[in-house]
Amino acid sequence: LIIYLELLVFTIGGAFASVSYVDILGKSFTGNLRKRFFVQKQFIASIGILVSALIARTVLNRYSHPENYAYLFLSASGVLIIASLGFYVIRETGQVSDQRKESFLPALKSIPSFLRTDSNLKNYILVSNMLGFGVVLLPFYIARAKQQYTLEENFLGNLLLIQISGMVASSLIWSKVVKKRGFKGILFIWAGISMILPWLAYVISTYFPAYAYLPVFLVIGSLLSAYQITREAVLVRSEERRVGKECRSRWSPYH
């Protein structure tokens, strides 16, 4: 019960941080600079995840349970404190919109009308939820590997490292896709791979040995990387369009 409560607090805090984070990004980066930023940020984040996975693996192997998890939680808390201090040096620009602040319930009721006026965000939500089925399937690829092969614990840990390596490597590919096709191009590729991957994983795990199953996790890492890049980028773009409409409406001679 305590763990569930802690996860709830962490999730709520992450939600508030995500709102502020996307808002700051929308104010700070525009145009081609934004495209480069999101891809490069994901590349750096993937490297950070890879390093943290290696550290976590070392800690879990060196110390016994439950001390190993206690050290990991303390380390994560320390890193989050350091990261939080970085936000204090950000010089945030003033709000462009001067709309009256609303309470939670009126803001919640305004969501349908907001989606009707912003077709870009509405379509993204629909597409993202459909592609979400591919994200939900991710744990089952490991379950499939356990079912078909006799795997050691070290092998399962290597699957995670391979997945993170896919996140790092695909970030270099996504940078080229964004330059030519924009973030929509990444969404198209993401959708296509998500449809093929379950069938590919099933065929490989049924007819091929365990090492042939490893590339599946490279692809999974690339899908997670695409998800992170497109999610933040589209949200920032939608917020920018909304603010732009408000400014044009405010300065229109017919308003």
Short mmCIF file of C-alpha atoms in Angstrom, two decimals:
data_model
loop_
_atom_site.label_atom_id
_atom_site.label_comp_id
_atom_site.label_asym_id
_atom_site.label_seq_id
_atom_site.Cartn_x
_atom_site.Cartn_y
_atom_site.Cartn_z
CA LEU A 1 0.00 0.00 0.00
CA ILE A 2 2.84 2.39 0.83
CA ILE A 3 4.47 1.70 -2.54
CA TYR A 4 1.21 2.42 -4.38
CA LEU A 5 0.79 5.69 -2.49
CA GLU A 6 4.35 6.69 -3.31
CA LEU A 7 3.77 5.90 -6.98
CA LEU A 8 0.60 8.01 -6.89
CA VAL A 9 2.50 10.98 -5.46
CA PHE A 10 5.24 10.53 -8.02
CA THR A 11 2.73 10.34 -10.89
CA ILE A 12 0.87 13.47 -9.76
CA GLY A 13 4.13 15.36 -9.41
CA GLY A 14 5.21 14.18 -12.84
CA ALA A 15 1.93 15.39 -14.35
CA PHE A 16 2.38 18.91 -12.94
CA ALA A 17 6.01 18.94 -14.05
CA SER A 18 5.04 17.82 -17.55
CA VAL A 19 2.55 20.69 -17.95
CA SER A 20 5.14 23.26 -16.90
CA TYR A 21 7.83 21.60 -18.98
CA VAL A 22 5.81 21.65 -22.21
CA ASP A 23 4.80 25.27 -21.57
CA ILE A 24 8.42 26.34 -21.11
CA LEU A 25 9.46 24.50 -24.28
CA GLY A 26 6.72 26.22 -26.27
CA LYS A 27 8.00 29.61 -25.16
CA SER A 28 11.67 28.90 -25.70
CA PHE A 29 11.96 27.07 -29.01
CA THR A 30 10.38 27.76 -32.39
CA GLY A 31 10.63 26.51 -35.97
CA ASN A 32 13.61 24.43 -37.03
CA LEU A 33 15.29 25.01 -33.67
CA ARG A 34 12.46 23.08 -32.03
CA LYS A 35 12.87 20.15 -34.41
CA ARG A 36 16.55 19.86 -33.62
CA PHE A 37 15.94 20.30 -29.92
CA PHE A 38 13.40 17.49 -29.49
CA VAL A 39 15.49 14.95 -31.40
CA GLN A 40 18.77 15.92 -29.73
CA LYS A 41 17.09 15.96 -26.32
CA GLN A 42 15.81 12.43 -26.87
CA PHE A 43 19.28 11.31 -27.95
CA ILE A 44 20.84 12.72 -24.77
CA ALA A 45 18.03 11.30 -22.64
CA SER A 46 18.52 7.85 -24.18
CA ILE A 47 22.22 7.96 -23.31
CA GLY A 48 21.26 8.96 -19.76
CA ILE A 49 18.87 6.01 -19.56
CA LEU A 50 21.60 3.68 -20.81
CA VAL A 51 24.06 4.93 -18.18
CA SER A 52 21.45 4.70 -15.42
CA ALA A 53 20.57 1.15 -16.48
CA LEU A 54 24.21 0.10 -16.20
CA ILE A 55 24.46 1.73 -12.77
CA ALA A 56 21.22 0.11 -11.61
CA ARG A 57 22.42 -3.26 -12.83
CA THR A 58 25.67 -2.90 -10.88
CA VAL A 59 23.88 -1.83 -7.69
CA LEU A 60 21.37 -4.66 -7.88
CA ASN A 61 24.14 -7.23 -8.35
CA ARG A 62 26.49 -5.83 -5.69
CA TYR A 63 24.02 -5.44 -2.82
CA SER A 64 21.41 -7.86 -1.54
CA HIS A 65 17.68 -7.25 -1.28
CA PRO A 66 16.25 -4.93 0.06
CA GLU A 67 19.37 -2.76 0.48
CA ASN A 68 19.95 -2.63 -3.27
CA TYR A 69 16.55 -1.08 -3.95
CA ALA A 70 16.98 1.34 -1.06
CA TYR A 71 20.23 2.58 -2.62
CA LEU A 72 18.54 2.96 -5.98
CA PHE A 73 15.66 5.00 -4.52
CA LEU A 74 18.07 7.24 -2.63
CA SER A 75 20.19 7.74 -5.75
CA ALA A 76 17.12 8.59 -7.83
CA SER A 77 15.96 11.09 -5.21
CA GLY A 78 19.33 12.80 -5.20
CA VAL A 79 19.39 13.09 -9.00
CA LEU A 80 15.84 14.52 -9.03
CA ILE A 81 16.83 17.16 -6.47
CA ILE A 82 19.79 18.18 -8.62
CA ALA A 83 17.59 18.32 -11.73
CA SER A 84 14.96 20.41 -9.92
CA LEU A 85 17.58 23.00 -8.97
CA GLY A 86 18.24 23.57 -12.66
CA PHE A 87 14.76 24.99 -13.19
CA TYR A 88 15.49 27.86 -10.82
CA VAL A 89 18.02 29.33 -13.28
CA ILE A 90 15.52 29.38 -16.17
CA ARG A 91 14.33 32.86 -17.09
CA GLU A 92 10.71 32.26 -18.01
CA THR A 93 9.07 34.72 -20.38
CA GLY A 94 5.76 36.37 -19.50
CA GLN A 95 2.45 34.87 -20.50
CA VAL A 96 1.26 35.83 -23.98
CA SER A 97 -2.38 35.23 -23.15
CA ASP A 98 -4.22 37.41 -20.66
CA GLN A 99 -7.20 35.09 -20.26
CA ARG A 100 -8.97 34.98 -16.94
CA LYS A 101 -7.77 32.14 -14.77
CA GLU A 102 -10.30 29.36 -14.45
CA SER A 103 -10.84 26.77 -11.77
CA PHE A 104 -10.47 23.07 -12.47
CA LEU A 105 -14.08 22.18 -13.32
CA PRO A 106 -14.67 25.01 -15.86
CA ALA A 107 -11.36 24.17 -17.47
CA LEU A 108 -12.40 20.51 -17.65
CA LYS A 109 -15.72 21.45 -19.26
CA SER A 110 -13.95 23.54 -21.89
CA ILE A 111 -11.97 20.56 -23.22
CA PRO A 112 -14.63 19.45 -25.79
CA SER A 113 -14.91 22.92 -27.33
CA PHE A 114 -11.13 23.24 -27.37
CA LEU A 115 -10.80 19.94 -29.23
CA ARG A 116 -13.44 21.03 -31.76
CA THR A 117 -11.48 24.17 -32.60
CA ASP A 118 -8.06 22.48 -32.69
CA SER A 119 -8.26 19.67 -35.25
CA ASN A 120 -4.50 19.10 -35.05
CA LEU A 121 -4.65 18.19 -31.36
CA LYS A 122 -7.85 16.17 -31.79
CA ASN A 123 -6.35 14.06 -34.57
CA TYR A 124 -3.17 13.56 -32.59
CA ILE A 125 -5.10 12.32 -29.56
CA LEU A 126 -6.96 9.81 -31.72
CA VAL A 127 -3.79 8.59 -33.41
CA SER A 128 -1.84 8.50 -30.14
CA ASN A 129 -4.50 6.39 -28.43
CA MET A 130 -4.58 3.93 -31.32
CA LEU A 131 -0.80 3.71 -31.35
CA GLY A 132 -0.96 3.28 -27.59
CA PHE A 133 -1.90 -0.35 -28.19
CA GLY A 134 1.63 -0.87 -29.48
CA VAL A 135 3.05 0.61 -26.27
CA VAL A 136 0.79 -1.60 -24.13
CA LEU A 137 2.14 -4.70 -25.90
CA LEU A 138 5.75 -4.01 -24.89
CA PRO A 139 5.79 -6.12 -21.66
CA PHE A 140 4.34 -9.07 -23.57
CA TYR A 141 7.41 -9.33 -25.81
CA ILE A 142 9.45 -10.26 -22.74
CA ALA A 143 6.70 -12.64 -21.62
CA ARG A 144 6.83 -14.26 -25.06
CA ALA A 145 10.60 -14.66 -24.78
CA LYS A 146 10.24 -16.31 -21.36
CA GLN A 147 7.59 -18.63 -22.74
CA GLN A 148 9.53 -19.76 -25.80
CA TYR A 149 13.11 -19.79 -24.55
CA THR A 150 14.97 -20.90 -21.45
CA LEU A 151 16.37 -17.55 -20.36
CA GLU A 152 18.74 -16.63 -17.56
CA GLU A 153 18.29 -13.49 -15.52
CA ASN A 154 21.38 -11.93 -17.11
CA PHE A 155 19.85 -12.43 -20.54
CA LEU A 156 16.71 -10.55 -19.52
CA GLY A 157 18.89 -7.69 -18.30
CA ASN A 158 20.64 -7.64 -21.66
CA LEU A 159 17.27 -7.29 -23.37
CA LEU A 160 16.76 -4.02 -21.51
CA LEU A 161 20.21 -2.78 -22.57
CA ILE A 162 19.47 -3.68 -26.18
CA GLN A 163 16.17 -1.82 -25.98
CA ILE A 164 17.89 1.30 -24.65
CA SER A 165 20.55 0.99 -27.36
CA GLY A 166 17.71 1.05 -29.88
CA MET A 167 16.48 4.29 -28.33
CA VAL A 168 19.92 5.88 -28.71
CA ALA A 169 20.54 4.67 -32.27
CA SER A 170 17.05 5.56 -33.54
CA SER A 171 17.40 9.14 -32.30
CA LEU A 172 20.00 9.65 -35.02
CA ILE A 173 17.55 8.32 -37.61
CA TRP A 174 14.66 10.44 -36.35
CA SER A 175 16.75 13.59 -36.78
CA LYS A 176 16.95 12.92 -40.53
CA VAL A 177 13.25 12.04 -40.74
CA VAL A 178 12.25 15.28 -38.99
CA LYS A 179 14.29 17.37 -41.43
CA LYS A 180 12.56 15.86 -44.46
CA ARG A 181 9.09 14.83 -43.22
CA GLY A 182 8.60 16.63 -39.93
CA PHE A 183 7.14 15.01 -36.84
CA LYS A 184 4.27 13.60 -38.92
CA GLY A 185 6.82 11.47 -40.77
CA ILE A 186 7.90 9.90 -37.48
CA LEU A 187 4.25 9.16 -36.66
CA PHE A 188 3.78 7.36 -40.00
CA ILE A 189 6.87 5.21 -39.44
CA TRP A 190 5.82 4.55 -35.85
CA ALA A 191 2.38 3.38 -37.00
CA GLY A 192 3.79 1.10 -39.68
CA ILE A 193 6.33 -0.58 -37.40
CA SER A 194 3.75 -0.97 -34.62
CA MET A 195 1.50 -2.96 -36.98
CA ILE A 196 4.30 -5.25 -38.17
CA LEU A 197 6.21 -5.82 -34.93
CA PRO A 198 3.74 -8.18 -33.11
CA TRP A 199 3.57 -10.54 -36.08
CA LEU A 200 7.32 -10.37 -36.59
CA ALA A 201 7.98 -11.13 -32.92
CA TYR A 202 5.60 -14.09 -33.05
CA VAL A 203 7.24 -15.60 -36.14
CA ILE A 204 10.80 -15.12 -34.83
CA SER A 205 10.02 -16.54 -31.39
CA THR A 206 8.24 -19.56 -32.93
CA TYR A 207 10.72 -20.60 -35.60
CA PHE A 208 14.09 -19.05 -34.69
CA PRO A 209 16.55 -19.29 -31.74
CA ALA A 210 16.79 -16.77 -28.92
CA TYR A 211 19.54 -14.58 -30.41
CA ALA A 212 17.35 -13.91 -33.46
CA TYR A 213 14.76 -12.42 -31.11
CA LEU A 214 17.14 -9.69 -29.89
CA PRO A 215 16.52 -7.25 -32.80
CA VAL A 216 12.88 -7.06 -31.70
CA PHE A 217 14.01 -5.08 -28.67
CA LEU A 218 16.08 -2.75 -30.83
CA VAL A 219 12.86 -1.92 -32.68
CA ILE A 220 10.98 -1.54 -29.40
CA GLY A 221 13.56 1.01 -28.27
CA SER A 222 13.11 2.97 -31.49
CA LEU A 223 9.33 3.02 -30.99
CA LEU A 224 9.71 4.35 -27.45
CA SER A 225 12.07 7.03 -28.76
CA ALA A 226 9.56 8.05 -31.44
CA TYR A 227 6.80 8.18 -28.83
CA GLN A 228 8.76 10.56 -26.62
CA ILE A 229 9.75 12.86 -29.47
CA THR A 230 6.35 13.20 -31.12
CA ARG A 231 4.31 13.47 -27.90
CA GLU A 232 6.05 16.59 -26.61
CA ALA A 233 6.52 18.16 -30.05
CA VAL A 234 2.86 17.95 -31.07
CA LEU A 235 1.64 19.25 -27.71
CA VAL A 236 3.96 22.26 -27.94
CA ARG A 237 2.89 22.91 -31.53
CA SER A 238 -0.80 22.77 -30.56
CA GLU A 239 -0.25 25.24 -27.72
CA GLU A 240 1.59 27.56 -30.10
CA ARG A 241 -1.32 27.50 -32.55
CA ARG A 242 -3.80 28.21 -29.78
CA VAL A 243 -1.84 31.22 -28.54
CA GLY A 244 -1.44 32.45 -32.12
CA LYS A 245 -5.20 32.35 -32.64
CA GLU A 246 -5.74 34.29 -29.42
CA CYS A 247 -3.30 36.99 -30.51
CA ARG A 248 -4.84 37.33 -33.99
CA SER A 249 -8.32 37.49 -32.47
CA ARG A 250 -7.28 40.10 -29.91
CA TRP A 251 -5.72 42.42 -32.49
CA SER A 252 -8.38 41.93 -35.18
CA PRO A 253 -10.20 45.18 -36.09
CA TYR A 254 -13.46 43.23 -36.20
CA HIS A 255 -13.10 41.91 -32.62
#
